[in-house]
mmCIF file of N, CA and C in Angstrom:
data_model
loop_
_atom_site.group_PDB
_atom_site.id
_atom_site.type_symbol
_atom_site.label_atom_id
_atom_site.label_comp_id
_atom_site.label_asym_id
_atom_site.label_seq_id
_atom_site.Cartn_x
_atom_site.Cartn_y
_atom_site.Cartn_z
ATOM 1 N N MET A 18 0.885 -0.951 0.262
ATOM 2 C CA MET A 18 -0.335 0.378 0.019
ATOM 3 C C MET A 18 0.595 1.213 0.188
ATOM 4 N N PRO A 19 0.436 2.216 -1.070
ATOM 5 C CA PRO A 19 1.618 3.061 -1.101
ATOM 6 C C PRO A 19 1.660 4.081 -0.167
ATOM 7 N N THR A 20 1.957 5.182 0.257
ATOM 8 C CA THR A 20 2.292 6.207 1.421
ATOM 9 C C THR A 20 2.728 7.482 1.130
ATOM 10 N N VAL A 21 2.718 8.262 1.743
ATOM 11 C CA VAL A 21 3.273 9.520 1.340
ATOM 12 C C VAL A 21 4.150 10.275 2.142
ATOM 13 N N ARG A 22 5.117 10.617 1.699
ATOM 14 C CA ARG A 22 6.234 11.406 2.815
ATOM 15 C C ARG A 22 7.051 12.540 1.922
ATOM 16 N N GLU A 23 7.531 13.059 3.189
ATOM 17 C CA GLU A 23 7.781 14.752 2.253
ATOM 18 C C GLU A 23 9.581 14.689 2.502
ATOM 19 N N ARG A 24 10.589 15.272 1.279
ATOM 20 C CA ARG A 24 11.854 15.710 2.035
ATOM 21 C C ARG A 24 11.950 16.922 1.569
ATOM 22 N N ILE A 25 12.769 17.954 2.075
ATOM 23 C CA ILE A 25 13.473 19.457 1.062
ATOM 24 C C ILE A 25 14.487 18.697 1.206
ATOM 25 N N TYR A 26 14.636 19.866 -0.057
ATOM 26 C CA TYR A 26 15.703 20.404 -0.500
ATOM 27 C C TYR A 26 16.819 21.519 -0.625
ATOM 28 N N LEU A 27 17.692 21.570 0.625
ATOM 29 C CA LEU A 27 18.111 23.376 0.258
ATOM 30 C C LEU A 27 19.239 23.356 -1.003
ATOM 31 N N CYS A 28 18.666 24.503 -1.312
ATOM 32 C CA CYS A 28 19.934 25.067 -2.517
ATOM 33 C C CYS A 28 20.517 26.109 -2.092
ATOM 34 N N PRO A 29 21.930 26.165 -2.392
ATOM 35 C CA PRO A 29 22.849 27.316 -1.265
ATOM 36 C C PRO A 29 22.499 28.042 -1.888
ATOM 37 N N SER A 30 22.617 29.827 -1.540
ATOM 38 C CA SER A 30 22.892 31.300 -2.497
ATOM 39 C C SER A 30 24.258 31.384 -2.507
ATOM 40 N N GLU A 31 25.018 30.277 -2.301
ATOM 41 C CA GLU A 31 26.629 30.660 -2.540
ATOM 42 C C GLU A 31 27.259 29.409 -3.744
ATOM 43 N N HIS A 32 27.734 29.869 -4.893
ATOM 44 C CA HIS A 32 27.733 28.626 -6.341
ATOM 45 C C HIS A 32 29.356 28.155 -5.226
ATOM 46 N N GLY A 33 28.823 26.681 -5.456
ATOM 47 C CA GLY A 33 29.651 26.001 -5.426
ATOM 48 C C GLY A 33 29.716 25.089 -3.737
ATOM 49 N N GLN A 34 28.781 25.779 -3.172
ATOM 50 C CA GLN A 34 28.932 25.715 -1.884
ATOM 51 C C GLN A 34 27.809 24.220 -1.634
ATOM 52 N N PRO A 35 27.807 23.201 -0.248
ATOM 53 C CA PRO A 35 27.063 22.477 -0.231
ATOM 54 C C PRO A 35 26.020 22.439 -0.376
ATOM 55 N N GLY A 36 24.572 21.688 -0.681
ATOM 56 C CA GLY A 36 23.153 21.859 -0.668
ATOM 57 C C GLY A 36 22.952 20.850 0.197
ATOM 58 N N TRP A 37 21.596 20.761 1.216
ATOM 59 C CA TRP A 37 21.206 19.877 2.249
ATOM 60 C C TRP A 37 19.906 18.800 1.863
ATOM 61 N N ILE A 38 19.764 17.661 1.709
ATOM 62 C CA ILE A 38 18.290 16.948 1.366
ATOM 63 C C ILE A 38 17.353 16.264 3.287
ATOM 64 N N MET A 39 16.850 17.475 3.035
ATOM 65 C CA MET A 39 16.638 16.232 5.072
ATOM 66 C C MET A 39 14.968 15.706 5.043
ATOM 67 N N ASP A 40 14.463 15.316 5.918
ATOM 68 C CA ASP A 40 13.292 14.921 5.715
ATOM 69 C C ASP A 40 12.219 16.186 6.215
ATOM 70 N N PHE A 41 11.318 16.388 5.561
ATOM 71 C CA PHE A 41 9.952 17.317 5.697
ATOM 72 C C PHE A 41 10.206 18.097 7.128
ATOM 73 N N PRO A 42 10.421 18.612 8.097
ATOM 74 C CA PRO A 42 10.474 19.042 9.577
ATOM 75 C C PRO A 42 9.441 18.734 10.131
ATOM 76 N N VAL A 43 9.713 17.558 10.993
ATOM 77 C CA VAL A 43 8.469 17.707 11.993
ATOM 78 C C VAL A 43 7.596 18.040 12.844
ATOM 79 N N TRP A 44 8.504 19.269 12.612
ATOM 80 C CA TRP A 44 7.852 20.967 13.378
ATOM 81 C C TRP A 44 7.370 21.959 11.809
ATOM 82 N N TRP A 45 7.398 21.551 11.173
ATOM 83 C CA TRP A 45 6.547 22.349 10.309
ATOM 84 C C TRP A 45 5.111 21.735 9.986
ATOM 85 N N ASN A 46 3.993 22.337 10.316
ATOM 86 C CA ASN A 46 2.986 21.434 9.881
ATOM 87 C C ASN A 46 2.242 21.743 8.439
ATOM 88 N N ARG A 47 2.123 20.306 8.534
ATOM 89 C CA ARG A 47 2.479 19.497 7.687
ATOM 90 C C ARG A 47 0.852 20.073 6.576
ATOM 91 N N SER A 48 -0.395 19.466 6.844
ATOM 92 C CA SER A 48 -1.271 20.495 6.396
ATOM 93 C C SER A 48 -1.854 21.877 5.764
ATOM 94 N N GLU A 49 -1.160 22.890 7.522
ATOM 95 C CA GLU A 49 -1.258 24.337 6.377
ATOM 96 C C GLU A 49 0.086 24.300 5.842
ATOM 97 N N PHE A 50 1.078 23.433 5.620
ATOM 98 C CA PHE A 50 2.058 23.859 4.571
ATOM 99 C C PHE A 50 1.707 23.263 3.476
ATOM 100 N N PHE A 51 0.428 22.862 3.758
ATOM 101 C CA PHE A 51 0.101 22.385 1.638
ATOM 102 C C PHE A 51 -1.092 22.954 1.772
ATOM 103 N N LYS A 52 -2.085 23.796 2.372
ATOM 104 C CA LYS A 52 -2.887 24.450 2.541
ATOM 105 C C LYS A 52 -1.877 26.268 2.109
ATOM 106 N N LYS A 53 -1.138 26.332 2.380
ATOM 107 C CA LYS A 53 -0.469 27.558 2.395
ATOM 108 C C LYS A 53 0.214 28.119 1.081
ATOM 109 N N TYR A 54 0.988 26.618 0.307
ATOM 110 C CA TYR A 54 1.508 26.576 -0.947
ATOM 111 C C TYR A 54 1.130 25.398 -2.513
ATOM 112 N N GLY A 55 -0.107 24.514 -1.465
ATOM 113 C CA GLY A 55 -0.332 23.561 -2.345
ATOM 114 C C GLY A 55 -0.628 24.419 -4.387
ATOM 115 N N GLU A 56 -0.503 25.017 -4.153
ATOM 116 C CA GLU A 56 -1.084 25.494 -5.715
ATOM 117 C C GLU A 56 0.100 25.301 -6.552
ATOM 118 N N ARG A 57 1.536 25.389 -5.743
ATOM 119 C CA ARG A 57 2.342 25.220 -6.580
ATOM 120 C C ARG A 57 2.959 23.643 -6.789
ATOM 121 N N GLN A 58 1.874 23.162 -6.243
ATOM 122 C CA GLN A 58 2.452 21.901 -6.886
ATOM 123 C C GLN A 58 2.812 21.319 -8.678
ATOM 124 N N ILE A 59 4.144 20.592 -8.935
ATOM 125 C CA ILE A 59 4.156 20.285 -10.172
ATOM 126 C C ILE A 59 4.402 18.676 -9.915
ATOM 127 N N ASP A 60 3.670 18.379 -10.683
ATOM 128 C CA ASP A 60 3.505 16.836 -11.189
ATOM 129 C C ASP A 60 5.269 16.645 -11.408
ATOM 130 N N THR A 61 5.588 15.128 -10.637
ATOM 131 C CA THR A 61 7.207 15.103 -11.342
ATOM 132 C C THR A 61 7.124 13.675 -12.579
ATOM 133 N N GLY A 62 5.480 13.068 -12.944
ATOM 134 C CA GLY A 62 5.216 13.003 -14.355
ATOM 135 C C GLY A 62 5.701 11.306 -14.272
ATOM 136 N N ASN A 63 6.299 10.563 -12.620
ATOM 137 C CA ASN A 63 6.163 9.362 -12.514
ATOM 138 C C ASN A 63 4.528 8.698 -12.991
ATOM 139 N N PRO A 64 5.114 7.544 -13.667
ATOM 140 C CA PRO A 64 3.973 7.137 -13.781
ATOM 141 C C PRO A 64 3.456 5.526 -12.981
ATOM 142 N N LEU A 65 4.473 5.561 -11.609
ATOM 143 C CA LEU A 65 3.315 4.927 -10.711
ATOM 144 C C LEU A 65 2.805 5.200 -9.406
ATOM 145 N N TYR A 66 3.228 6.523 -9.368
ATOM 146 C CA TYR A 66 2.602 6.692 -8.483
ATOM 147 C C TYR A 66 3.042 8.753 -8.273
ATOM 148 N N VAL A 67 2.314 8.411 -6.965
ATOM 149 C CA VAL A 67 1.639 10.416 -7.389
ATOM 150 C C VAL A 67 2.701 10.581 -6.385
ATOM 151 N N ASP A 68 3.641 12.002 -7.127
ATOM 152 C CA ASP A 68 4.967 12.927 -6.635
ATOM 153 C C ASP A 68 4.875 14.081 -7.085
ATOM 154 N N TYR A 69 5.718 14.484 -6.673
ATOM 155 C CA TYR A 69 5.190 16.060 -6.848
ATOM 156 C C TYR A 69 5.761 16.713 -5.640
ATOM 157 N N ALA A 70 6.763 18.286 -6.490
ATOM 158 C CA ALA A 70 7.410 19.550 -6.065
ATOM 159 C C ALA A 70 7.177 20.553 -6.079
ATOM 160 N N LEU A 71 7.583 20.965 -4.999
ATOM 161 C CA LEU A 71 7.207 22.770 -4.840
ATOM 162 C C LEU A 71 7.704 23.581 -4.457
ATOM 163 N N LEU A 72 8.003 24.568 -5.387
ATOM 164 C CA LEU A 72 9.170 25.661 -4.873
ATOM 165 C C LEU A 72 9.191 26.986 -4.017
ATOM 166 N N LEU A 73 9.989 27.394 -3.223
ATOM 167 C CA LEU A 73 9.973 27.691 -2.265
ATOM 168 C C LEU A 73 11.194 28.709 -2.301
ATOM 169 N N THR A 74 11.021 30.599 -2.148
ATOM 170 C CA THR A 74 12.606 31.242 -1.581
ATOM 171 C C THR A 74 13.088 30.448 -0.870
ATOM 172 N N GLY A 75 14.386 30.873 -0.120
ATOM 173 C CA GLY A 75 14.531 30.800 0.600
ATOM 174 C C GLY A 75 14.163 31.204 1.659
ATOM 175 N N TRP A 76 13.660 32.712 1.567
ATOM 176 C CA TRP A 76 12.981 33.797 2.639
ATOM 177 C C TRP A 76 11.686 33.392 2.989
ATOM 178 N N GLU A 77 11.064 32.435 2.078
ATOM 179 C CA GLU A 77 9.577 31.941 2.374
ATOM 180 C C GLU A 77 9.949 30.961 3.186
ATOM 181 N N ALA A 78 10.847 29.929 3.028
ATOM 182 C CA ALA A 78 11.193 28.875 4.322
ATOM 183 C C ALA A 78 11.573 29.584 5.228
ATOM 184 N N SER A 79 12.162 30.277 5.197
ATOM 185 C CA SER A 79 13.039 30.928 6.469
ATOM 186 C C SER A 79 11.266 31.010 7.378
ATOM 187 N N ALA A 80 11.027 31.748 6.880
ATOM 188 C CA ALA A 80 9.755 32.505 7.537
ATOM 189 C C ALA A 80 8.974 31.962 7.572
ATOM 190 N N TRP A 81 8.588 30.453 6.987
ATOM 191 C CA TRP A 81 7.489 29.391 7.341
ATOM 192 C C TRP A 81 8.424 28.175 8.612
ATOM 193 N N ASP A 82 9.856 28.793 8.041
ATOM 194 C CA ASP A 82 10.503 27.563 9.764
ATOM 195 C C ASP A 82 9.798 28.251 10.783
ATOM 196 N N GLU A 83 10.337 29.552 10.765
ATOM 197 C CA GLU A 83 9.788 30.358 12.127
ATOM 198 C C GLU A 83 9.028 30.304 12.590
ATOM 199 N N GLN A 84 8.160 30.616 11.649
ATOM 200 C CA GLN A 84 6.177 30.188 13.130
ATOM 201 C C GLN A 84 6.419 28.928 12.544
ATOM 202 N N CYS A 85 6.749 28.034 12.355
ATOM 203 C CA CYS A 85 6.359 26.924 12.616
ATOM 204 C C CYS A 85 6.812 26.408 13.934
ATOM 205 N N GLN A 86 8.249 26.902 14.021
ATOM 206 C CA GLN A 86 8.778 26.702 15.766
ATOM 207 C C GLN A 86 8.742 27.637 16.413
ATOM 208 N N ALA A 87 7.782 28.905 16.206
ATOM 209 C CA ALA A 87 6.770 29.509 17.285
ATOM 210 C C ALA A 87 6.034 28.421 17.681
ATOM 211 N N ALA A 88 5.213 28.037 17.020
ATOM 212 C CA ALA A 88 3.766 27.326 17.197
ATOM 213 C C ALA A 88 4.464 25.620 17.226
ATOM 214 N N PHE A 89 5.500 25.015 17.680
ATOM 215 C CA PHE A 89 5.525 24.032 18.005
ATOM 216 C C PHE A 89 6.533 24.246 19.459
ATOM 217 N N ALA A 90 6.637 25.013 20.375
ATOM 218 C CA ALA A 90 6.817 25.774 21.388
ATOM 219 C C ALA A 90 5.403 24.643 22.584
ATOM 220 N N GLN A 91 4.300 24.700 21.955
ATOM 221 C CA GLN A 91 3.281 24.410 22.517
ATOM 222 C C GLN A 91 3.609 23.288 22.570
ATOM 223 N N ASP A 92 4.476 21.936 22.056
ATOM 224 C CA ASP A 92 4.537 20.669 21.497
ATOM 225 C C ASP A 92 4.875 19.690 23.319
ATOM 226 N N PRO A 93 4.967 18.806 23.508
ATOM 227 C CA PRO A 93 5.519 18.884 23.997
ATOM 228 C C PRO A 93 7.713 18.064 23.971
ATOM 229 N N ARG A 94 7.193 17.399 22.353
ATOM 230 C CA ARG A 94 8.636 16.994 22.015
ATOM 231 C C ARG A 94 9.527 18.505 21.461
ATOM 232 N N ASN A 95 9.451 19.519 21.376
ATOM 233 C CA ASN A 95 10.283 20.468 21.157
ATOM 234 C C ASN A 95 10.762 20.187 22.525
ATOM 235 N N GLN A 96 11.292 20.082 23.512
ATOM 236 C CA GLN A 96 11.726 19.571 24.184
ATOM 237 C C GLN A 96 13.370 18.121 23.843
ATOM 238 N N GLN A 97 12.622 17.959 22.591
ATOM 239 C CA GLN A 97 13.856 15.510 22.840
ATOM 240 C C GLN A 97 15.513 16.663 21.774
ATOM 241 N N ALA A 98 15.978 16.512 22.276
ATOM 242 C CA ALA A 98 17.495 16.881 21.990
ATOM 243 C C ALA A 98 17.811 16.627 20.125
ATOM 244 N N THR A 99 16.864 15.787 19.878
ATOM 245 C CA THR A 99 17.226 15.729 18.480
ATOM 246 C C THR A 99 16.403 16.726 17.536
ATOM 247 N N ILE A 100 14.913 16.795 18.225
ATOM 248 C CA ILE A 100 14.518 17.955 16.953
ATOM 249 C C ILE A 100 15.032 19.374 17.742
ATOM 250 N N VAL A 101 15.445 19.288 18.491
ATOM 251 C CA VAL A 101 15.883 20.686 18.877
ATOM 252 C C VAL A 101 17.234 20.897 17.729
ATOM 253 N N GLU A 102 18.219 20.319 17.780
ATOM 254 C CA GLU A 102 19.459 20.062 17.160
ATOM 255 C C GLU A 102 18.485 20.031 15.539
ATOM 256 N N ALA A 103 17.928 19.012 15.274
ATOM 257 C CA ALA A 103 17.306 19.725 13.649
ATOM 258 C C ALA A 103 16.474 21.057 13.934
ATOM 259 N N MET A 104 16.232 21.507 14.347
ATOM 260 C CA MET A 104 15.281 22.829 14.224
ATOM 261 C C MET A 104 16.871 24.131 14.329
ATOM 262 N N ARG A 105 18.040 24.067 14.609
ATOM 263 C CA ARG A 105 18.888 24.703 15.020
ATOM 264 C C ARG A 105 19.441 24.950 13.691
ATOM 265 N N GLN A 106 19.677 23.184 13.080
ATOM 266 C CA GLN A 106 20.222 22.635 11.776
ATOM 267 C C GLN A 106 19.504 23.485 10.383
ATOM 268 N N CYS A 107 19.063 23.458 10.554
ATOM 269 C CA CYS A 107 17.544 23.741 10.181
ATOM 270 C C CYS A 107 17.677 25.467 9.757
ATOM 271 N N GLU A 108 17.139 25.672 11.291
ATOM 272 C CA GLU A 108 17.397 27.665 10.938
ATOM 273 C C GLU A 108 18.247 28.068 9.830
ATOM 274 N N SER A 109 19.652 27.438 11.014
ATOM 275 C CA SER A 109 20.698 27.916 10.626
ATOM 276 C C SER A 109 21.276 27.504 8.506
ATOM 277 N N ARG A 110 20.925 26.083 8.242
ATOM 278 C CA ARG A 110 20.990 25.396 7.130
ATOM 279 C C ARG A 110 20.414 26.570 5.838
ATOM 280 N N LEU A 111 18.899 27.767 6.224
ATOM 281 C CA LEU A 111 17.848 28.408 5.888
ATOM 282 C C LEU A 111 18.579 29.982 6.055
ATOM 283 N N LYS A 112 19.733 29.638 6.610
ATOM 284 C CA LYS A 112 19.833 30.988 6.279
ATOM 285 C C LYS A 112 20.886 31.275 4.754
ATOM 286 N N SER A 113 21.721 30.675 4.525
ATOM 287 C CA SER A 113 22.575 30.569 2.973
ATOM 288 C C SER A 113 21.161 29.721 1.985
ATOM 289 N N THR A 114 20.336 29.855 2.094
ATOM 290 C CA THR A 114 19.692 28.619 1.127
ATOM 291 C C THR A 114 18.627 29.717 0.175
ATOM 292 N N SER A 115 18.741 29.896 -0.953
ATOM 293 C CA SER A 115 17.796 30.212 -2.055
ATOM 294 C C SER A 115 17.134 30.430 -2.743
ATOM 295 N N TRP A 116 16.916 29.014 -2.595
ATOM 296 C CA TRP A 116 15.805 28.071 -3.111
ATOM 297 C C TRP A 116 15.312 26.825 -2.212
ATOM 298 N N VAL A 117 14.556 26.801 -1.692
ATOM 299 C CA VAL A 117 14.011 25.094 -1.266
ATOM 300 C C VAL A 117 13.064 24.126 -2.472
ATOM 301 N N VAL A 118 13.505 23.142 -2.701
ATOM 302 C CA VAL A 118 12.741 22.376 -3.655
ATOM 303 C C VAL A 118 11.773 21.559 -1.951
ATOM 304 N N VAL A 119 10.494 20.581 -2.049
ATOM 305 C CA VAL A 119 10.673 20.216 -1.187
ATOM 306 C C VAL A 119 9.040 19.457 -2.377
ATOM 307 N N GLU A 120 9.357 18.245 -1.909
ATOM 308 C CA GLU A 120 9.043 16.738 -2.997
ATOM 309 C C GLU A 120 8.457 15.831 -1.753
ATOM 310 N N SER A 121 7.250 15.915 -3.119
ATOM 311 C CA SER A 121 6.517 14.834 -1.917
ATOM 312 C C SER A 121 6.440 13.929 -2.429
ATOM 313 N N TYR A 122 6.171 12.202 -2.085
ATOM 314 C CA TYR A 122 5.934 11.172 -2.694
ATOM 315 C C TYR A 122 5.775 10.108 -1.970
ATOM 316 N N GLU A 123 5.181 9.095 -3.236
ATOM 317 C CA GLU A 123 4.626 8.043 -2.446
ATOM 318 C C GLU A 123 5.707 6.601 -2.316
ATOM 319 N N TRP A 124 5.512 5.769 -1.599
ATOM 320 C CA TRP A 124 6.459 4.934 -1.374
ATOM 321 C C TRP A 124 5.499 3.590 -1.071
ATOM 322 N N GLU A 125 6.357 2.159 -0.960
ATOM 323 C CA GLU A 125 5.399 0.877 -0.769
ATOM 324 C C GLU A 125 6.060 0.837 0.599
ATOM 325 N N SER A 126 5.158 1.589 1.545
ATOM 326 C CA SER A 126 5.217 0.831 3.294
ATOM 327 C C SER A 126 5.027 -0.776 3.300
ATOM 328 N N GLY A 127 5.118 -1.653 2.299
ATOM 329 C CA GLY A 127 4.734 -3.435 2.992
ATOM 330 C C GLY A 127 3.830 -2.564 4.105
ATOM 331 N N LEU A 128 2.781 -2.196 4.392
ATOM 332 C CA LEU A 128 2.164 -2.313 5.387
ATOM 333 C C LEU A 128 0.639 -3.169 4.856
ATOM 334 N N GLU A 129 0.477 -3.871 3.943
ATOM 335 C CA GLU A 129 -1.000 -4.275 3.501
ATOM 336 C C GLU A 129 -0.962 -5.833 4.092
#
């Protein structure tokens, strides 16, 4: 049975610098994200699955991250060391990012 996941690609502002690929941040409100940016969906053309991508500027992604981190402060998971570090790292990386591609893809979970 297919299930849907997202990951983000951070494209650096400076030529020659490394980019980053991350799982969709747990503190980003997924449903609100797709309400706000869902109209930007671009079908990737996968003939077997429903896969698409969305493009955001680095500034948009930084603003979204900041808003979501503030809202996530009420979530009990916001004290978990791995999430705190992921939030810090994402925020830091977004400062040197020009573009963010959000990929939404189906995959076989094997849970049929």
